[in-house]
Amino acid sequence: MSTEKPKRQLSVNFAINVAGAIAPIVIALVTVPILVRHIGDARYGVMSIVWVLLGYLGFLDLGLSRASTNALSRLPFSAKQERSEIVATSFLLNMALASLGAILLYFAGNFLLLTVFTVPPELEAEIAAALPFIACLLPLALISGFSIGILESRERFLLANALQIGGMIVGQIVPVLCAIFISPDLSVIIPAAALSRAASVVVATLIALYTEQGFRFDRFRFAKVRSLMNYGGWITLSSIVLPVLNTLDQIVIGKTLGVSAVTYYSVPMNLVMRSQVFTSSLARTLFPRLSSLPRAEAIAISERAMMVSGILYAGLCAAGILLMRPFLDLWMGPPFTAIAGTVAIVLLMGSWPNALTFAPYTLLQGQGRPDMTAKIHVAQMVPYVLLLLVLTHQFGILGAAIAFLCRGYLDCSLLILFSQMPRRIFRALFPSAVLVVAAGVLQFFLAASTVALLAAACFSMLISIALLRFQERAIFDETLSVARGAWNRRGSRGGEGSVTTNPSTVGRTFPPAVAAPKTIENQGA
């Protein structure tokens, strides 16, 4: 069975998702200082713990959002009956899980916030009053994920990001306004956040269900439960194991070296993770497309996306490695850099393979093999723990950074092999890996001169562009053509200037050969 499924170019979806990833950072930079100033450190600390609890209990989604997005992406838009069955089944399952999550969060929050954590006595009454609203935040998060997943299955990323950003703006601004004009009490701030979040989630859910015009509650099917839960179960396992793998280094550092040492590791780690916003946005862009395509086409897209991302991100990492010490000097001060500078450089070197896992990871899950990604992550657990313990004991926080680097290359290699991507990808990415390693070595020799480091950083970016030119000529030519066209339009504004484009690249997308196919075969759920 086939049907036409017109979609935006991946380059457009990618740009939308990048903007959607950056916007929350900007919003938080503006609103968080204001909120902290008006409610105080203690109250904001309580709110931070609440967000952490929400993150850990997010596994109660049981992977249903991802599973429904994958299942819907595989279906043509005209299959309204089957799409409606998937949506109705997923929605009602999410509601049931959301209710369970609310109960768990209420009692867990009550126990942790009022018993385990040390909170000022004057805040206990505020927390007790806010607990019912805290419990409501988890169901709202689960239903929001379900709604956004429906939109992403249709590649409606502009609408999905607009709803998410709009919801975040409301959810951030309303508590700030309440803190300023009503009261800084948590019994006011948290309900304001929950109610504003509820409003945005209701809007998003109604819009998502409206896009599936055949949706009806009576189309819940027990047969769909098994397929969704089978897929979602492996997603859940990954969502439990991955956070452990990603935070275990900081736990080991705190246990082995003391909590003060964690600061010198977590600050550069958080900075490094922010640099992966582009690859994470590309993963979000690719998932519904890879879910809908035949395997050969999906592998070709993933390979090209990984190549281009690997080349460009290598240039960014190399420049960041060379400028890391001067940046930390300005941002955190020389004493901090003296301890964390080398750690930050090693972490950034490890961030390169870690970021590139998005391609085989998304390919495997898009093609219906979430079990493989989960098994790979579980298999890494014991070796990584042993390596982390040994290196941290021998070399301190630098040893933990080295363990992160080793795990990044191992994880990336295993995912490539088991996703059956062409082995030539290793050879093709080797020059980019050399660029990152070379920058790590070179910065030691140029550390005395900021000007030399800046020049070397610029040169590393030029090398990255040159690699793109020689290894991915079509992408390079298209990018240059678009840039020239934009410049010509700007120069000819108000005149009769014409725009010259390269006919061989007109209509191509990023990556080339990944435009939506005219027909999509139904691969089944």
Short mmCIF file of C-alpha atoms in Angstrom, two decimals:
data_model
loop_
_atom_site.label_atom_id
_atom_site.label_comp_id
_atom_site.label_asym_id
_atom_site.label_seq_id
_atom_site.Cartn_x
_atom_site.Cartn_y
_atom_site.Cartn_z
CA MET A 1 0.00 0.00 0.00
CA SER A 2 1.35 3.43 -0.81
CA THR A 3 0.22 6.98 -0.71
CA GLU A 4 1.67 10.37 -1.33
CA LYS A 5 2.98 12.10 1.75
CA PRO A 6 4.22 15.61 0.99
CA LYS A 7 6.66 16.89 3.57
CA ARG A 8 8.96 19.81 4.14
CA GLN A 9 12.61 19.51 3.25
CA LEU A 10 14.70 18.16 6.11
CA SER A 11 16.79 21.33 6.04
CA VAL A 12 13.71 23.39 6.92
CA ASN A 13 12.63 20.99 9.68
CA PHE A 14 16.17 20.99 11.05
CA ALA A 15 16.28 24.79 11.21
CA ILE A 16 12.92 24.83 12.99
CA ASN A 17 14.08 22.28 15.56
CA VAL A 18 17.34 24.13 16.20
CA ALA A 19 15.37 27.30 16.89
CA GLY A 20 13.06 25.27 19.12
CA ALA A 21 16.04 23.92 21.08
CA ILE A 22 17.73 27.29 21.52
CA ALA A 23 14.60 29.25 22.47
CA PRO A 24 14.14 27.57 25.90
CA ILE A 25 17.75 28.34 26.78
CA VAL A 26 17.24 32.02 25.98
CA ILE A 27 13.93 32.11 27.88
CA ALA A 28 15.52 30.51 30.94
CA LEU A 29 18.46 32.93 30.86
CA VAL A 30 15.99 35.81 31.12
CA THR A 31 13.42 34.43 33.58
CA VAL A 32 15.44 32.29 36.01
CA PRO A 33 17.52 35.13 37.53
CA ILE A 34 14.35 37.17 38.06
CA LEU A 35 12.55 34.25 39.70
CA VAL A 36 15.49 33.41 41.97
CA ARG A 37 15.81 37.04 43.02
CA HIS A 38 12.15 37.22 44.08
CA ILE A 39 11.60 33.79 45.69
CA GLY A 40 15.07 33.18 47.12
CA ASP A 41 17.58 30.34 46.90
CA ALA A 42 15.72 27.93 49.21
CA ARG A 43 12.43 28.07 47.32
CA TYR A 44 14.14 27.81 43.96
CA GLY A 45 16.11 24.82 45.29
CA VAL A 46 12.82 23.09 46.10
CA MET A 47 11.57 23.80 42.57
CA SER A 48 14.82 22.38 41.16
CA ILE A 49 14.30 19.15 43.10
CA VAL A 50 10.76 18.96 41.72
CA TRP A 51 12.09 19.22 38.15
CA VAL A 52 14.63 16.48 38.90
CA LEU A 53 11.87 14.21 40.22
CA LEU A 54 9.85 14.87 37.07
CA GLY A 55 12.85 13.88 34.97
CA TYR A 56 13.42 10.61 36.82
CA LEU A 57 9.73 9.63 36.77
CA GLY A 58 9.51 10.38 33.06
CA PHE A 59 10.12 6.67 32.40
CA LEU A 60 6.48 6.09 33.40
CA ASP A 61 5.67 7.17 29.87
CA LEU A 62 6.89 3.62 29.07
CA GLY A 63 8.12 4.86 25.70
CA LEU A 64 4.57 5.31 24.40
CA SER A 65 5.21 8.75 22.91
CA ARG A 66 8.14 7.44 20.88
CA ALA A 67 6.27 4.25 20.00
CA SER A 68 3.18 6.09 18.75
CA THR A 69 5.31 8.53 16.75
CA ASN A 70 7.09 5.60 15.09
CA ALA A 71 3.86 3.71 14.38
CA LEU A 72 2.07 6.78 12.98
CA SER A 73 5.07 7.75 10.84
CA ARG A 74 4.90 4.37 9.13
CA LEU A 75 1.26 4.89 8.12
CA PRO A 76 -0.02 7.00 5.23
CA PHE A 77 -2.22 9.95 6.17
CA SER A 78 -5.14 8.31 4.37
CA ALA A 79 -5.16 5.31 6.77
CA LYS A 80 -7.46 7.19 9.15
CA GLN A 81 -8.96 4.10 10.77
CA GLU A 82 -5.62 2.58 11.76
CA ARG A 83 -4.12 5.92 12.74
CA SER A 84 -7.15 6.61 14.91
CA GLU A 85 -6.76 3.25 16.65
CA ILE A 86 -3.12 3.99 17.46
CA VAL A 87 -3.92 7.50 18.73
CA ALA A 88 -6.89 6.39 20.85
CA THR A 89 -4.97 3.45 22.33
CA SER A 90 -1.89 5.55 23.08
CA PHE A 91 -3.95 8.41 24.53
CA LEU A 92 -5.91 6.24 26.95
CA LEU A 93 -2.77 4.35 27.99
CA ASN A 94 -1.02 7.67 28.62
CA MET A 95 -3.95 8.86 30.73
CA ALA A 96 -3.80 5.69 32.84
CA LEU A 97 -0.03 5.96 33.27
CA ALA A 98 -0.34 9.67 33.99
CA SER A 99 -2.78 8.97 36.82
CA LEU A 100 -0.41 6.38 38.28
CA GLY A 101 2.49 8.82 37.91
CA ALA A 102 0.57 11.56 39.73
CA ILE A 103 -0.01 9.27 42.72
CA LEU A 104 3.64 8.18 42.80
CA LEU A 105 4.91 11.74 42.50
CA TYR A 106 2.62 12.93 45.28
CA PHE A 107 3.90 10.38 47.79
CA ALA A 108 7.51 10.50 46.55
CA GLY A 109 7.49 14.29 46.68
CA ASN A 110 5.97 14.26 50.14
CA PHE A 111 8.60 11.83 51.41
CA LEU A 112 11.63 13.42 49.74
CA LEU A 113 10.79 17.08 50.18
CA LEU A 114 9.52 16.86 53.75
CA THR A 115 11.61 13.96 55.11
CA VAL A 116 14.81 13.24 53.16
CA PHE A 117 15.90 16.70 52.07
CA THR A 118 16.66 19.39 54.58
CA VAL A 119 14.31 22.31 53.97
CA PRO A 120 13.77 25.38 56.12
CA PRO A 121 10.86 24.82 58.56
CA GLU A 122 9.03 27.87 57.25
CA LEU A 123 8.76 26.26 53.80
CA GLU A 124 7.20 22.98 54.95
CA ALA A 125 3.67 24.38 54.98
CA GLU A 126 4.20 25.88 51.53
CA ILE A 127 5.43 22.56 50.14
CA ALA A 128 2.51 20.65 51.69
CA ALA A 129 0.05 23.05 50.07
CA ALA A 130 1.80 22.80 46.69
CA LEU A 131 2.10 18.97 46.64
CA PRO A 132 -1.20 18.28 44.78
CA PHE A 133 -0.10 20.66 42.04
CA ILE A 134 3.38 19.11 41.96
CA ALA A 135 1.71 15.73 41.42
CA CYS A 136 -0.21 17.13 38.45
CA LEU A 137 2.99 18.19 36.66
CA LEU A 138 3.94 14.62 35.67
CA PRO A 139 0.63 13.78 33.92
CA LEU A 140 0.90 17.08 32.08
CA ALA A 141 4.41 16.18 30.90
CA LEU A 142 3.28 12.72 29.70
CA ILE A 143 0.25 14.05 27.82
CA SER A 144 2.37 16.81 26.29
CA GLY A 145 4.84 14.23 24.99
CA PHE A 146 1.99 12.26 23.45
CA SER A 147 0.56 15.35 21.71
CA ILE A 148 3.89 16.54 20.34
CA GLY A 149 4.61 13.00 19.12
CA ILE A 150 1.45 13.04 16.98
CA LEU A 151 2.50 16.31 15.34
CA GLU A 152 6.05 15.08 14.78
CA SER A 153 4.78 11.92 13.09
CA ARG A 154 3.34 14.26 10.43
CA GLU A 155 6.56 16.32 10.50
CA ARG A 156 4.61 19.35 11.73
CA PHE A 157 7.71 20.61 13.52
CA LEU A 158 6.85 24.30 13.19
CA LEU A 159 3.55 23.78 14.96
CA ALA A 160 5.08 21.42 17.53
CA ASN A 161 7.87 23.85 18.42
CA ALA A 162 5.51 26.81 18.48
CA LEU A 163 3.30 25.01 20.99
CA GLN A 164 6.27 23.94 23.12
CA ILE A 165 7.88 27.37 23.12
CA GLY A 166 4.55 29.07 23.77
CA GLY A 167 3.89 26.72 26.65
CA MET A 168 7.33 27.35 28.12
CA ILE A 169 6.96 31.12 27.84
CA VAL A 170 3.63 30.98 29.68
CA GLY A 171 4.99 28.47 32.19
CA GLN A 172 8.01 30.66 32.95
CA ILE A 173 6.43 34.11 32.88
CA VAL A 174 3.28 33.39 34.91
CA PRO A 175 5.22 32.18 38.01
CA VAL A 176 7.55 35.18 37.72
CA LEU A 177 4.59 37.57 37.58
CA CYS A 178 2.99 35.83 40.54
CA ALA A 179 6.23 36.07 42.52
CA ILE A 180 6.48 39.79 41.79
CA PHE A 181 2.87 40.91 42.18
CA ILE A 182 1.16 38.29 44.40
CA SER A 183 3.52 36.28 46.64
CA PRO A 184 6.85 34.43 46.49
CA ASP A 185 5.35 31.47 48.40
CA LEU A 186 5.63 28.04 46.79
CA SER A 187 1.92 27.61 47.50
CA VAL A 188 1.42 30.33 44.86
CA ILE A 189 4.34 29.81 42.47
CA ILE A 190 3.98 26.04 41.88
CA PRO A 191 0.18 26.15 41.33
CA ALA A 192 0.72 29.04 38.92
CA ALA A 193 3.29 26.97 37.01
CA ALA A 194 1.03 23.89 37.00
CA LEU A 195 -2.11 25.74 35.87
CA SER A 196 -0.31 27.65 33.13
CA ARG A 197 1.29 24.40 31.99
CA ALA A 198 -2.11 22.69 32.02
CA ALA A 199 -3.57 25.38 29.76
CA SER A 200 -0.79 24.97 27.19
CA VAL A 201 -1.03 21.15 27.30
CA VAL A 202 -4.79 21.23 26.74
CA VAL A 203 -4.31 23.48 23.71
CA ALA A 204 -1.55 21.24 22.32
CA THR A 205 -3.60 18.08 22.85
CA LEU A 206 -6.70 19.51 21.18
CA ILE A 207 -4.66 20.65 18.18
CA ALA A 208 -2.88 17.28 17.92
CA LEU A 209 -6.16 15.35 18.06
CA TYR A 210 -7.70 17.70 15.51
CA THR A 211 -4.92 16.85 13.04
CA GLU A 212 -6.01 13.20 13.37
CA GLN A 213 -9.54 13.93 12.23
CA GLY A 214 -10.65 10.31 12.49
CA PHE A 215 -9.84 10.17 16.22
CA ARG A 216 -12.48 8.56 18.45
CA PHE A 217 -12.17 7.25 22.00
CA ASP A 218 -14.06 4.06 21.18
CA ARG A 219 -11.27 3.00 18.81
CA PHE A 220 -9.06 1.79 21.64
CA ARG A 221 -7.69 -1.61 20.59
CA PHE A 222 -6.05 -4.14 22.90
CA ALA A 223 -4.20 -5.51 19.87
CA LYS A 224 -2.40 -2.17 19.54
CA VAL A 225 -1.43 -2.19 23.20
CA ARG A 226 0.95 -5.10 22.71
CA SER A 227 2.81 -3.58 19.73
CA LEU A 228 3.08 -0.15 21.38
CA MET A 229 4.21 -1.59 24.72
CA ASN A 230 6.69 -3.94 23.04
CA TYR A 231 8.37 -1.01 21.28
CA GLY A 232 7.95 1.34 24.24
CA GLY A 233 9.36 -1.17 26.71
CA TRP A 234 12.78 -1.08 25.05
CA ILE A 235 12.60 2.73 24.90
CA THR A 236 11.88 2.71 28.63
CA LEU A 237 14.89 0.52 29.31
CA SER A 238 17.09 2.95 27.37
CA SER A 239 15.54 5.91 29.19
CA ILE A 240 16.47 4.29 32.51
CA VAL A 241 19.98 3.13 31.59
CA LEU A 242 21.11 6.22 29.68
CA PRO A 243 20.63 8.72 32.53
CA VAL A 244 22.59 6.35 34.77
CA LEU A 245 25.44 6.12 32.25
CA ASN A 246 25.39 9.89 31.78
CA THR A 247 25.43 10.79 35.49
CA LEU A 248 27.46 7.92 36.93
CA ASP A 249 30.73 9.81 36.47
CA GLN A 250 29.58 12.63 38.73
CA ILE A 251 28.35 10.17 41.36
CA VAL A 252 31.70 8.33 41.35
CA ILE A 253 33.59 11.64 41.59
CA GLY A 254 31.45 12.74 44.53
CA LYS A 255 31.97 9.43 46.32
CA THR A 256 35.68 9.12 45.53
CA LEU A 257 36.94 12.71 45.59
CA GLY A 258 34.24 14.60 47.49
CA VAL A 259 31.32 16.77 46.39
CA SER A 260 33.51 19.85 45.85
CA ALA A 261 35.30 18.04 43.02
CA VAL A 262 31.98 17.49 41.23
CA THR A 263 31.74 21.22 40.48
CA TYR A 264 34.98 21.17 38.49
CA TYR A 265 33.58 18.33 36.39
CA SER A 266 29.87 19.16 36.08
CA VAL A 267 30.33 22.76 34.95
CA PRO A 268 32.45 21.90 31.86
CA MET A 269 30.27 18.81 31.22
CA ASN A 270 27.12 20.94 31.11
CA LEU A 271 28.88 23.37 28.80
CA VAL A 272 29.99 20.56 26.50
CA MET A 273 26.50 19.03 26.34
CA ARG A 274 25.07 22.38 25.24
CA SER A 275 27.25 22.16 22.12
CA GLN A 276 25.24 19.13 20.97
CA VAL A 277 22.07 21.13 20.35
CA PHE A 278 22.48 20.81 16.57
CA THR A 279 22.88 17.04 16.47
CA SER A 280 20.01 16.51 18.92
CA SER A 281 17.82 18.74 16.75
CA LEU A 282 18.80 16.74 13.69
CA ALA A 283 17.90 13.50 15.49
CA ARG A 284 14.45 14.87 16.24
CA THR A 285 14.10 15.89 12.60
CA LEU A 286 15.13 12.53 11.20
CA PHE A 287 13.15 10.18 13.44
CA PRO A 288 9.73 10.35 11.74
CA ARG A 289 11.33 10.35 8.28
CA LEU A 290 13.51 7.32 9.03
CA SER A 291 10.47 5.56 10.50
CA SER A 292 8.55 5.96 7.24
CA LEU A 293 11.27 5.01 4.75
CA PRO A 294 12.45 1.61 3.46
CA ARG A 295 15.63 0.44 5.17
CA ALA A 296 18.02 1.15 2.28
CA GLU A 297 16.86 4.76 1.97
CA ALA A 298 16.91 5.25 5.73
CA ILE A 299 20.52 3.99 5.93
CA ALA A 300 21.57 6.30 3.08
CA ILE A 301 20.04 9.32 4.83
CA SER A 302 21.61 8.40 8.17
CA GLU A 303 25.03 7.94 6.62
CA ARG A 304 24.94 11.33 4.89
CA ALA A 305 23.61 13.08 8.00
CA MET A 306 26.34 11.52 10.13
CA MET A 307 29.06 12.48 7.67
CA VAL A 308 28.05 16.12 7.40
CA SER A 309 27.45 16.46 11.15
CA GLY A 310 30.74 14.73 11.91
CA ILE A 311 32.72 17.11 9.71
CA LEU A 312 31.07 20.31 10.90
CA TYR A 313 30.93 19.34 14.57
CA ALA A 314 34.60 18.37 14.42
CA GLY A 315 35.42 21.94 13.39
CA LEU A 316 33.30 23.28 16.23
CA CYS A 317 34.90 20.92 18.76
CA ALA A 318 38.42 21.71 17.54
CA ALA A 319 37.78 25.46 17.86
CA GLY A 320 36.20 24.94 21.28
CA ILE A 321 39.14 22.85 22.47
CA LEU A 322 41.61 25.53 21.44
CA LEU A 323 39.61 28.35 23.07
CA MET A 324 38.42 26.46 26.14
CA ARG A 325 41.06 27.70 28.56
CA PRO A 326 40.73 31.42 27.64
CA PHE A 327 36.95 31.09 27.82
CA LEU A 328 37.00 29.45 31.26
CA ASP A 329 39.43 32.13 32.46
CA LEU A 330 36.92 34.82 31.52
CA TRP A 331 33.81 32.92 32.64
CA MET A 332 34.88 31.14 35.83
CA GLY A 333 38.28 32.63 36.62
CA PRO A 334 41.89 31.35 36.40
CA PRO A 335 41.73 29.28 39.64
CA PHE A 336 38.82 27.30 38.24
CA THR A 337 40.55 26.87 34.87
CA ALA A 338 43.70 25.58 36.54
CA ILE A 339 41.71 22.61 37.85
CA ALA A 340 39.03 22.10 35.21
CA GLY A 341 40.71 23.32 32.01
CA THR A 342 42.22 20.01 30.90
CA VAL A 343 39.09 18.15 32.01
CA ALA A 344 36.92 20.41 29.83
CA ILE A 345 39.18 19.78 26.83
CA VAL A 346 39.03 16.00 27.22
CA LEU A 347 35.26 16.15 27.68
CA LEU A 348 34.91 18.15 24.47
CA MET A 349 37.08 15.62 22.66
CA GLY A 350 34.73 12.90 23.90
CA SER A 351 31.68 14.93 22.94
CA TRP A 352 32.47 14.49 19.23
CA PRO A 353 31.78 10.71 19.03
CA ASN A 354 29.08 11.02 21.67
CA ALA A 355 27.14 13.52 19.54
CA LEU A 356 27.45 11.42 16.39
CA THR A 357 25.60 8.51 17.98
CA PHE A 358 22.39 10.35 17.05
CA ALA A 359 22.49 8.92 13.50
CA PRO A 360 22.72 5.15 14.12
CA TYR A 361 20.64 5.51 17.31
CA THR A 362 17.79 7.22 15.45
CA LEU A 363 18.14 4.82 12.53
CA LEU A 364 17.75 1.76 14.75
CA GLN A 365 14.74 3.14 16.60
CA GLY A 366 13.14 4.53 13.43
CA GLN A 367 13.44 1.15 11.73
CA GLY A 368 11.76 -0.62 14.63
CA ARG A 369 14.81 -1.89 16.56
CA PRO A 370 14.74 -0.03 19.89
CA ASP A 371 15.75 -3.33 21.49
CA MET A 372 19.18 -3.02 19.90
CA THR A 373 19.91 0.44 21.33
CA ALA A 374 18.77 -0.69 24.78
CA LYS A 375 20.93 -3.85 24.66
CA ILE A 376 23.99 -1.83 23.57
CA HIS A 377 23.54 0.57 26.49
CA VAL A 378 23.04 -2.25 29.00
CA ALA A 379 26.14 -4.05 27.66
CA GLN A 380 28.26 -0.95 28.32
CA MET A 381 27.25 -0.62 31.95
CA VAL A 382 29.68 -2.98 33.70
CA PRO A 383 32.79 -2.22 31.55
CA TYR A 384 32.15 1.51 31.87
CA VAL A 385 31.73 1.34 35.65
CA LEU A 386 35.00 -0.59 36.03
CA LEU A 387 36.88 1.77 33.72
CA LEU A 388 35.41 4.80 35.47
CA LEU A 389 36.37 3.53 38.93
CA VAL A 390 39.94 2.69 37.91
CA LEU A 391 40.64 5.92 36.01
CA THR A 392 39.00 8.15 38.61
CA HIS A 393 41.01 6.50 41.36
CA GLN A 394 44.24 6.91 39.40
CA PHE A 395 43.79 10.33 37.76
CA GLY A 396 40.94 12.06 39.60
CA ILE A 397 38.37 14.04 37.60
CA LEU A 398 40.64 13.87 34.54
CA GLY A 399 40.33 10.08 34.69
CA ALA A 400 36.52 10.38 34.69
CA ALA A 401 36.75 12.59 31.59
CA ILE A 402 38.98 10.01 29.86
CA ALA A 403 36.43 7.30 30.69
CA PHE A 404 33.71 9.47 29.10
CA LEU A 405 35.85 9.85 25.97
CA CYS A 406 36.43 6.08 25.72
CA ARG A 407 32.73 5.33 26.18
CA GLY A 408 31.85 7.86 23.47
CA TYR A 409 33.98 6.09 20.86
CA LEU A 410 32.81 2.63 21.97
CA ASP A 411 29.12 3.61 21.97
CA CYS A 412 29.37 5.26 18.55
CA SER A 413 31.22 2.29 17.02
CA LEU A 414 28.80 -0.30 18.37
CA LEU A 415 25.76 1.63 17.19
CA ILE A 416 27.24 2.00 13.69
CA LEU A 417 28.03 -1.71 13.48
CA PHE A 418 24.67 -2.96 14.74
CA SER A 419 22.67 -0.43 12.69
CA GLN A 420 24.31 -1.95 9.57
CA MET A 421 25.48 1.42 8.33
CA PRO A 422 28.26 1.06 5.72
CA ARG A 423 31.67 0.37 7.28
CA ARG A 424 33.16 3.05 5.04
CA ILE A 425 31.78 5.60 7.49
CA PHE A 426 34.70 4.83 9.84
CA ARG A 427 37.24 5.65 7.14
CA ALA A 428 35.32 8.72 6.01
CA LEU A 429 35.12 10.17 9.54
CA PHE A 430 38.78 9.50 10.34
CA PRO A 431 40.05 12.93 9.11
CA SER A 432 37.47 14.67 11.33
CA ALA A 433 38.55 12.59 14.33
CA VAL A 434 42.19 13.52 13.62
CA LEU A 435 41.21 17.21 13.56
CA VAL A 436 39.66 16.95 17.03
CA VAL A 437 42.62 15.05 18.51
CA ALA A 438 45.13 17.38 16.86
CA ALA A 439 43.41 20.39 18.42
CA GLY A 440 43.67 18.72 21.82
CA VAL A 441 47.42 18.26 21.40
CA LEU A 442 48.04 21.65 19.80
CA GLN A 443 46.39 23.66 22.58
CA PHE A 444 49.13 22.58 25.01
CA PHE A 445 51.81 24.13 22.79
CA LEU A 446 49.86 27.36 22.20
CA ALA A 447 48.52 27.82 25.72
CA ALA A 448 50.76 30.84 26.38
CA SER A 449 49.28 32.93 23.56
CA THR A 450 45.57 33.67 23.28
CA VAL A 451 46.12 35.21 19.86
CA ALA A 452 47.76 32.01 18.62
CA LEU A 453 44.90 29.95 20.04
CA LEU A 454 42.35 32.18 18.31
CA ALA A 455 44.21 31.90 15.00
CA ALA A 456 44.43 28.13 15.36
CA ALA A 457 40.70 27.95 16.14
CA CYS A 458 39.88 29.88 12.97
CA PHE A 459 42.21 27.63 10.98
CA SER A 460 40.51 24.52 12.39
CA MET A 461 37.16 25.81 11.17
CA LEU A 462 38.65 26.37 7.73
CA ILE A 463 39.95 22.80 7.74
CA SER A 464 36.45 21.61 8.61
CA ILE A 465 35.00 23.57 5.70
CA ALA A 466 37.69 22.14 3.41
CA LEU A 467 36.81 18.61 4.53
CA LEU A 468 33.18 19.32 3.76
CA ARG A 469 34.21 20.60 0.33
CA PHE A 470 36.21 17.47 -0.52
CA GLN A 471 34.11 14.80 1.20
CA GLU A 472 30.59 16.16 0.72
CA ARG A 473 30.80 18.28 -2.41
CA ALA A 474 27.03 18.37 -3.02
CA ILE A 475 26.30 19.75 0.45
CA PHE A 476 29.09 22.30 0.13
CA ASP A 477 27.89 23.50 -3.27
CA GLU A 478 24.28 23.74 -2.12
CA THR A 479 25.21 25.69 1.00
CA LEU A 480 27.36 28.06 -1.05
CA SER A 481 24.57 28.47 -3.58
CA VAL A 482 22.03 29.32 -0.88
CA ALA A 483 24.43 31.82 0.72
CA ARG A 484 25.11 33.50 -2.63
CA GLY A 485 21.41 33.63 -3.39
CA ALA A 486 20.67 35.27 -0.04
CA TRP A 487 23.47 37.79 -0.59
CA ASN A 488 22.27 38.59 -4.12
CA ARG A 489 18.70 39.07 -2.95
CA ARG A 490 19.92 41.42 -0.27
CA GLY A 491 22.05 43.36 -2.74
CA SER A 492 19.30 43.55 -5.35
CA ARG A 493 16.52 44.53 -2.96
CA GLY A 494 14.63 47.32 -4.64
CA GLY A 495 16.40 46.65 -7.95
CA GLU A 496 16.29 44.11 -10.71
CA GLY A 497 19.15 41.89 -9.58
CA SER A 498 18.81 38.21 -10.33
CA VAL A 499 19.81 35.27 -8.25
CA THR A 500 22.13 32.66 -9.75
CA THR A 501 21.94 29.12 -8.45
CA ASN A 502 23.69 25.91 -9.29
CA PRO A 503 21.23 23.87 -11.38
CA SER A 504 22.77 20.62 -10.15
CA THR A 505 21.75 21.35 -6.55
CA VAL A 506 18.36 23.02 -7.02
CA GLY A 507 15.67 21.24 -5.02
CA ARG A 508 18.10 19.24 -2.92
CA THR A 509 17.80 19.09 0.80
CA PHE A 510 20.12 18.67 3.76
CA PRO A 511 21.40 16.04 3.47
CA PRO A 512 21.17 15.53 -0.33
CA ALA A 513 18.91 12.74 -1.52
CA VAL A 514 16.74 12.97 1.58
CA ALA A 515 13.79 14.89 0.22
CA ALA A 516 10.49 13.24 1.00
CA PRO A 517 9.83 10.46 -1.50
CA LYS A 518 6.80 10.80 -3.71
CA THR A 519 5.42 7.57 -2.32
CA ILE A 520 6.01 5.90 0.98
CA GLU A 521 5.48 2.21 1.32
CA ASN A 522 3.56 1.19 4.40
CA GLN A 523 6.10 -0.81 6.39
CA GLY A 524 3.66 -1.88 9.07
CA ALA A 525 3.66 -1.08 12.75
#
